Structures are given as C-alpha cells and as structure tokens.
Amino acid sequence: MATHDIAIIPGDGIGPEVTAEAFKVLDAAAEVFGFKLNKTAYPFSSQHFLDTGEIWPDAAFEEVKGMGAIYLGAIGDPRIEVGKMEFGIIARARIDLDLYLNIRPIKLYDERLCPLKGKGPADVDMVIVRENTEGAYTGMHGFAHKGQDLEVATQTMVWTRAGVERAVRHAFELARSRGGRKHVTLIDKANALRAQDLWMRVFALVAAEYPDISTGHDYIDAACMRMVDTPEDYDVAVTSNLFGDIITDLGAMIQGGLGIAASANIHPGQVSLFEPVHGSFPEAAGKNTASPIAAILAGSMMLDFLGEQEASNAIETTVIDLFTSSRLKGVRAADHPTNEVGELVVAEVRRLGTPA
Ligand code: IPM
Ligand code: MN
C-alpha cells in the first residue's frame, strides 16, 4: 500500500477548522481507495509565534523537504506586523522550496454559483498558471529617508529567463494534457512594465514548439475585463506572480467565491504545497461557518500530485455532484456549518468508493 508523508500546517484563523474537514475527507479517501497518509502536524501559526517567538524553525523546514507534500490551512493575523507571517511561512515555502508553479483552476461547478449573467460551467473552466517565485515577491525592497518628506520606497520586480520559461512551458504542457481548447493566453502588462518584454519573447519561443496549441495575449487590465465578460475565451493562462495573485481572486468570485478556490504550489518531482486560495478570515475563526470546500479541493489537488488520481477525482466529482444536486447551496459563510460540509463529502466519497 502506498504511503504518503504529509506535513500539515493548519495555521491561523479558519485554517484549523477547514483543515480538519479536509483531512476527514482525505483520510476517508485513503481508506476507500487503499493508500495511507502518514501525517505530521506542525503548530506554526501567528499564535505560535506570539507564544514562542518561532515562525518556522530551520530544523522543521528541513524535515518537510523529505515529505511527499505540505498541506497549509491559512496564514494571516491582524495582531502581527503586515507580511511577517506571510513571508515567514507561505513565501518561505514557495521561494526556499522553489515551488515555481502556482496552479489555480477556475472551474464553475454549477450555474447557480456564478455571479455572471448567462454564464454556466461550459464558460468558466480555465487554469491560471501563476509564476510563483519571482516578480514582485522576491522581497527586494527598501526605503531611503524613512519617515521624512523626501522618503523613497522601492520594490523591484525580478524575472529570470529560466524562471519565466519554466512557467510558460508548463502552461503549454498543461494545455496539451488537460483536454480543453488547447489555448494558452499570456497575461502581462508589457506595455507599461517594459521588462515584461522578456515574457513576450519567451512566450513566443516556447509557443513555436507547440504548433497544436493556439495562443492569445492580454494585458492584465484587459484580462480582468475579459474574465467577467467572456471567460470562455480562457483555457490555460500564464502570468507573473503579482498579476496571478490578483486575477485568481477575481477568478474565485466567478467560480462561486473564495470558499471554493484551491491551489497547488508545485515543483514537479519535489515536495510541494497545497492550500486554499482564501486567507485566514479571522472574523469567522472558530465559528463553524466558513466553507471547507476550497480546503477539501486543495486536498484533492494534493492527492492528484501524489499519484492518487482515482481518489482525487472522486473528491472533485463528489463536490460537483453536491452542488449540482443542490445539497450544497454555496460557500458563503453560514451557507452550511463547516463540519457538516466535511461530513457530507465524506459520506459521498465512501459511497463512490464502495462497489455497488
Ligand atoms: C495568495 C495570498 C498570498 C500571496 C499572501 C498571503 C502573501 O494572497 O496565496 O494568493 O500574495 O500570494
Ligand atoms: Mn492572493
């Protein structure tokens, strides 16, 4: 029986409660589909930092490198300096483990969930490939004359040819394999950020190697417009780190809300990290109102990465079915109690996995 070593960081706010539901589902899927999850839970969170002063100690960071995957609930706490925990945990994993792909599917499961008039599941089905280690997120910033009238603040966006190319290439491979329209769109702001000329040139070179894939190019502002106007134009889109961050929140809304959007931070062949797109939603923490669907779907993406396709597909199919049959209304706070959603998914996954 395959055993997968999983590091779990439930984190802040609603992180622990949605993570608990996700693992109810993942443990049930493991039992039904015949594999084992060997879980190690880590306490790293804002509260843990306030209690101990420790964010993600090096020894524990080394330990996760030997595991199959990391599962992260959510990070962020208003009591702590902006960005400290984000850079200590999420960005640390992404950059120090070189998780260069952030794969964010935007898939509408049921027309009811979509705020766009006249759009249905056939119109909203795309994957955003967000470059995950470069751009505005390298941490290269500084201040001069701090606090004075002449203060200067800089933040440098950094792109390497190799970094751009590996993200773009993945987008083309994904377009080929996912069975969609075989279309890749480059989203950038090359008309204003002239350094993104690198993205355009690399994209053109890689595209030439994939004559079976059609291509498009949208500036990020136009992409925001197209996303709500004709989302059916997108199949796979590749973009830089910051634009990928922003457009996937917009994408989450057209698929039903942040409570449904999942993501995979991947370095193929190495330990990778899976998390919902949403944050820690501190106002809802401990209230049993937050939807665990995004967390459950992040778990499904993790199983797919670990080679457990059957179990991964069963979880996604179950979630789709629960929406289309209206047993799940939606993913807004208070649509359903958190724990009941997990239990509903568990029951269905068990049913799917049991021979009739
Ligand atoms: C995300 C988040 C992070 C990001 C934050 C928490 C640093 O918004 O994963 O989308 O900006 O990438
Ligand atoms: Mn974000």
XYZ file of N, CA, C and O and ligand atoms in Angstrom, residues 75 86 90 94 102 104 130 137 241 245 248-249 275 277, ligand 1:
68
model
N -2.750 31.464 6.571
C -1.841 32.260 7.404
C -2.241 33.727 7.324
O -2.571 34.226 6.250
N 3.298 35.946 6.490
C 3.169 35.571 5.078
C 4.546 35.235 4.504
O 4.722 34.228 3.810
N 4.317 31.247 4.008
C 3.891 30.961 2.627
C 5.006 31.269 1.630
O 5.404 30.414 0.837
N 7.312 28.790 -0.752
C 7.322 28.953 -2.211
C 8.728 29.205 -2.736
O 9.145 28.626 -3.734
N 2.298 28.028 -9.413
C 1.102 28.080 -8.574
C -0.081 27.827 -9.512
O -0.444 28.676 -10.316
N -3.808 27.341 -10.298
C -5.092 27.759 -9.725
C -6.221 27.544 -10.730
O -6.471 28.375 -11.604
N 0.326 30.565 -12.347
C 0.955 31.755 -11.775
C 2.416 31.434 -11.488
O 2.702 30.504 -10.726
N 7.559 39.303 -5.752
C 7.597 38.570 -4.481
C 8.990 38.141 -4.030
O 9.110 37.331 -3.115
N 3.766 36.598 -10.985
C 3.347 36.335 -9.617
C 2.229 37.260 -9.105
O 1.160 36.803 -8.679
N -1.737 36.550 -8.539
C -2.377 36.684 -7.237
C -3.720 37.404 -7.393
O -4.751 36.951 -6.906
N -6.568 35.686 -9.736
C -7.191 34.460 -9.221
C -8.209 34.747 -8.115
O -9.080 33.935 -7.859
N -8.123 35.907 -7.461
C -9.223 36.290 -6.562
C -10.454 36.642 -7.392
O -11.583 36.275 -7.056
N -2.951 24.423 -0.789
C -3.659 25.324 0.130
C -4.881 25.908 -0.564
O -4.907 26.032 -1.788
N -7.119 29.067 -1.758
C -6.698 30.416 -2.177
C -7.061 31.442 -1.099
O -6.394 32.455 -0.937
C -2.185 34.078 -2.054
C -2.036 35.076 -0.955
C -0.551 35.372 -0.708
C 0.017 35.956 -1.981
C -0.261 36.277 0.507
C -0.827 35.693 1.764
C 1.201 36.573 0.652
O -2.751 36.232 -1.221
O -1.686 32.965 -1.929
O -2.831 34.386 -3.063
O 0.004 37.174 -2.167
O 0.492 35.177 -2.795
